[in-house]
Amino acid sequence: MIRLYHWCLDPAGRLVRLCLAEKGLGFETVESSPWAPHPDLKLLGPGAVAPALLQEGTGGRIVAVGTRAICEFLEESVEGEHLLPLHPGQRAEARRLWAWVEQGFEEVTDTLLTERVMQWVRRDRQPDSEKLRRGAHTLRGRLTFLNALVETHGFIAGRDLTLADLAAAAHLSACDYFGDIQWEAVPDLRTWYARIKSRPSFRPLLADRLDAVRPSPHYADLDF
Amino acid sequence: MIRLYHWCLDPAGRLVRLCLAEKGLGFETVESSPWAPHPDLKLLGPGAVAPALLQEGTGGRIVAVGTRAICEFLEESVEGEHLLPLHPGQRAEARRLWAWVEQGFEEVTDTLLTERVMQWVRRDRQPDSEKLRRGAHTLRGRLTFLNALVETHGFIAGRDLTLADLAAAAHLSACDYFGDIQWEAVPDLRTWYARIKSRPSFRPLLADRLDAVRPSPHYADLDF
């Protein structure tokens, strides 16, 4: 049995859901949002936050917290679809760009996503337009870099799908929910995203809905 | 032949040097500071920054950039001292806390280290005291958390040394160069640090000197 504590629009949780689905693993989900963390998290480890994975079975009990721990655990323990290449140099490149995505999008998530979500969680404030402006500027730079990568190789870290692609798609999909991505400025990235978005692993993410905010009109559209 | 592009006080480069030394690997170093990156870095990959490792030999040419790519590559390819446990659950915990250290100390490095170093690189400004105050506050919180971990287990992620310990020691040693750590407030962490500091892998870090700033008096003292 695998249980995942996550919040549906958190890019880190989205990466883990994509990884689990690409590996063909079934799992149950428990909601744990940033503003109301599930009480179980405290029991999983000191300072544990979502996404957190709990696996119980004949092999014992495994707790993995955070994308690095969870995705490497799944890659090491599950047969089937590889999400890191076999060649050491290509593995290093995939891990570099996976790390780049997570670090590079931190500010985007902290500004764009947090502002938009906290606006309706707290209900008492307008989003901070200066923060939104800064987040949008950072996002444009990141998109340009990713566009150049996929233009060269087809995927982010080479010719095959890796965790770097799933991490990038997880982050972009959360921004895309709010319509924050100007796709016409990054045509190669748009082609790449259409390809990733069509994978069966992506379907549950495209079905996610927040109570108070509808997604952008093209969010779930495979021919956006 | 292994070549490492790094800057001596950068915690990320320090983690890689510790990892290489713990694995018993010889390597040459090439200086690449944040304010004057080495021109070779551009050739290693789009957007590559230090620390970057280049390995050339009979097995071909491997480029690994960033701590996640480099340390996982060394762990996968080099026999000898393990820096991740063998049990999947313990591996996940070591990777969680390694990631926690890198994310949690980002603000500390961005404020304390950058302010102190940029002060003498630019020579035209005083450090920003508000930034130093914020950095010191963040650092205290991180130290308290690490102290609780080593008090429980002896090491950061359990009973054995892992990449989480080396990452934490790399960050603390850079702060300690400037005397920013109040060791008397975190006695268990001090005991742990004395133990790590005494390892042969740590000696080259304790010999590092910046041209313009001497280290704190106890920086290289094993009985601090």
PDB file of N, CA and C in Angstrom, chain A residues 9-17 50-51 66-67 71 102 170-171:
ATOM      1  N   LEU A   9      -2.119  21.309  -6.192  1.00  0.00           N
ATOM      2  CA  LEU A   9      -1.435  22.229  -7.105  1.00  0.00           C
ATOM      3  C   LEU A   9       0.042  22.419  -6.761  1.00  0.00           C
ATOM      4  N   ASP A  10       0.525  21.797  -5.715  1.00  0.00           N
ATOM      5  CA  ASP A  10       1.944  21.920  -5.364  1.00  0.00           C
ATOM      6  C   ASP A  10       2.797  21.211  -6.425  1.00  0.00           C
ATOM      7  N   PRO A  11       3.703  21.920  -7.089  1.00  0.00           N
ATOM      8  CA  PRO A  11       4.511  21.282  -8.139  1.00  0.00           C
ATOM      9  C   PRO A  11       5.304  20.074  -7.630  1.00  0.00           C
ATOM     10  N   ALA A  12       5.753  20.105  -6.378  1.00  0.00           N
ATOM     11  CA  ALA A  12       6.513  18.971  -5.835  1.00  0.00           C
ATOM     12  C   ALA A  12       5.629  17.734  -5.752  1.00  0.00           C
ATOM     13  N   GLY A  13       4.404  17.897  -5.273  1.00  0.00           N
ATOM     14  CA  GLY A  13       3.459  16.789  -5.205  1.00  0.00           C
ATOM     15  C   GLY A  13       3.087  16.296  -6.601  1.00  0.00           C
ATOM     16  N   ARG A  14       2.968  17.228  -7.555  1.00  0.00           N
ATOM     17  CA  ARG A  14       2.649  16.842  -8.939  1.00  0.00           C
ATOM     18  C   ARG A  14       3.764  15.996  -9.547  1.00  0.00           C
ATOM     19  N   LEU A  15       5.014  16.364  -9.291  1.00  0.00           N
ATOM     20  CA  LEU A  15       6.132  15.550  -9.793  1.00  0.00           C
ATOM     21  C   LEU A  15       6.033  14.122  -9.252  1.00  0.00           C
ATOM     22  N   VAL A  16       5.751  13.991  -7.958  1.00  0.00           N
ATOM     23  CA  VAL A  16       5.664  12.649  -7.368  1.00  0.00           C
ATOM     24  C   VAL A  16       4.505  11.855  -7.969  1.00  0.00           C
ATOM     25  N   ARG A  17       3.360  12.515  -8.185  1.00  0.00           N
ATOM     26  CA  ARG A  17       2.217  11.806  -8.786  1.00  0.00           C
ATOM     27  C   ARG A  17       2.550  11.327 -10.203  1.00  0.00           C
ATOM     28  N   ALA A  50       4.697  17.948   3.126  1.00  0.00           N
ATOM     29  CA  ALA A  50       4.254  17.301   1.885  1.00  0.00           C
ATOM     30  C   ALA A  50       5.154  17.767   0.732  1.00  0.00           C
ATOM     31  N   PRO A  51       5.388  16.972  -0.311  1.00  0.00           N
ATOM     32  CA  PRO A  51       4.872  15.625  -0.490  1.00  0.00           C
ATOM     33  C   PRO A  51       5.635  14.599   0.359  1.00  0.00           C
ATOM     34  N   GLY A  66       9.738  14.517   0.408  1.00  0.00           N
ATOM     35  CA  GLY A  66      10.379  15.443  -0.530  1.00  0.00           C
ATOM     36  C   GLY A  66      10.677  14.760  -1.850  1.00  0.00           C
ATOM     37  N   THR A  67      10.759  15.563  -2.916  1.00  0.00           N
ATOM     38  CA  THR A  67      10.889  14.981  -4.259  1.00  0.00           C
ATOM     39  C   THR A  67      12.177  14.198  -4.442  1.00  0.00           C
ATOM     40  N   CYS A  71      11.483  10.349  -5.418  1.00  0.00           N
ATOM     41  CA  CYS A  71      11.726   9.929  -6.810  1.00  0.00           C
ATOM     42  C   CYS A  71      12.930   8.997  -6.914  1.00  0.00           C
ATOM     43  N   GLU A 102      13.953  22.627  -9.967  1.00  0.00           N
ATOM     44  CA  GLU A 102      13.419  22.817  -8.612  1.00  0.00           C
ATOM     45  C   GLU A 102      13.921  24.118  -7.989  1.00  0.00           C
ATOM     46  N   ALA A 170       5.586  19.453 -14.119  1.00  0.00           N
ATOM     47  CA  ALA A 170       4.848  19.645 -12.864  1.00  0.00           C
ATOM     48  C   ALA A 170       4.767  21.136 -12.524  1.00  0.00           C
ATOM     49  N   HIS A 171       5.896  21.831 -12.652  1.00  0.00           N
ATOM     50  CA  HIS A 171       5.909  23.268 -12.348  1.00  0.00           C
ATOM     51  C   HIS A 171       5.090  24.058 -13.361  1.00  0.00           C
TER      52      HIS A 171
END
